XYZ file of C-alpha atoms in Angstrom:
104
model
C -20.334 12.284 8.996
C -24.100 12.563 9.018
C -26.289 10.378 6.830
C -28.150 13.468 5.588
C -24.890 14.773 4.106
C -24.633 11.627 1.969
C -28.248 11.794 0.808
C -27.590 13.580 -2.539
C -24.916 11.023 -3.424
C -27.192 8.120 -2.470
C -30.040 9.515 -4.555
C -27.711 9.979 -7.552
C -26.740 6.302 -7.349
C -30.380 5.230 -7.089
C -31.282 7.347 -10.116
C -28.426 5.760 -12.117
C -29.775 2.300 -11.230
C -33.179 2.968 -12.786
C -32.223 5.567 -15.416
C -32.777 3.247 -18.388
C -36.059 1.754 -17.186
C -39.204 2.939 -18.879
C -41.839 3.549 -16.216
C -45.262 4.363 -17.652
C -47.320 4.252 -14.507
C -46.916 3.737 -10.779
C -49.728 2.182 -8.789
C -49.880 2.369 -5.007
C -51.988 -0.380 -3.513
C -53.112 0.216 0.042
C -55.260 -2.473 1.603
C -56.475 -0.006 4.213
C -55.866 -2.497 7.002
C -52.962 -0.981 8.861
C -54.702 -1.701 12.157
C -53.331 1.468 13.728
C -56.619 2.557 15.302
C -56.694 5.838 13.352
C -58.983 4.534 10.600
C -56.333 5.130 7.949
C -54.439 2.861 5.611
C -50.746 2.174 5.739
C -49.956 4.761 3.038
C -51.825 7.492 4.901
C -50.106 6.465 8.131
C -46.712 6.598 6.448
C -47.375 10.076 5.059
C -48.719 11.323 8.412
C -45.564 10.046 10.115
C -43.313 11.551 7.442
C -44.936 14.977 7.658
C -44.822 14.823 11.461
C -41.094 14.095 11.384
C -40.186 17.086 9.197
C -40.163 19.846 11.876
C -37.822 17.857 14.179
C -35.659 16.945 11.161
C -35.360 20.624 10.232
C -34.418 21.492 13.821
C -31.757 18.775 13.908
C -30.347 19.927 10.560
C -30.273 23.533 11.811
C -28.383 22.489 14.933
C -25.917 20.460 12.855
C -25.425 23.299 10.368
C -26.775 21.244 7.462
C -29.095 22.721 4.833
C -31.908 20.372 3.810
C -33.123 20.191 0.188
C -35.931 22.620 -0.639
C -38.282 19.736 -1.477
C -38.543 19.077 2.275
C -40.182 22.459 2.801
C -39.188 24.926 5.467
C -40.039 25.458 9.108
C -41.358 28.850 10.052
C -41.232 29.846 13.688
C -44.562 31.077 15.062
C -42.496 32.915 17.668
C -41.504 35.336 14.923
C -45.181 35.971 14.306
C -45.891 36.630 17.983
C -48.117 33.559 18.356
C -45.991 31.489 20.755
C -42.892 29.400 20.349
C -44.153 26.532 18.195
C -43.078 25.951 14.604
C -45.110 25.263 11.497
C -44.063 23.513 8.318
C -44.588 25.118 4.933
C -44.143 23.156 1.754
C -42.649 24.436 -1.479
C -45.091 24.948 -4.346
C -44.102 24.837 -7.956
C -45.718 27.089 -10.535
C -47.719 24.113 -11.878
C -49.050 23.290 -8.391
C -50.395 26.772 -7.744
C -54.133 27.198 -8.243
C -55.149 28.888 -11.457
C -56.339 32.477 -11.207
C -60.078 32.999 -11.458
C -60.718 34.354 -14.940
C -64.458 34.613 -14.440
């Protein structure tokens, strides 16, 4: 049994644990001193690593026959576009995240 198959159940349990808490605001404090040599803070480094891990995660899920949640985006093969054999990650966009049309 793969851990990814248990992810929805794990998330449900985590949501139950904090369901009755009132959270007004979340603050992320990044000291900016990750010391990774890239000139970025620990939060930026975490996000860079997370985004970098998504294409291999999608490939592993595809090989295992597991469908990942849509929030993790999708991997589009550049091979299909005739630009080589690499893959690119596209993220889902909600209606509220789309830029507003120019009404000028």
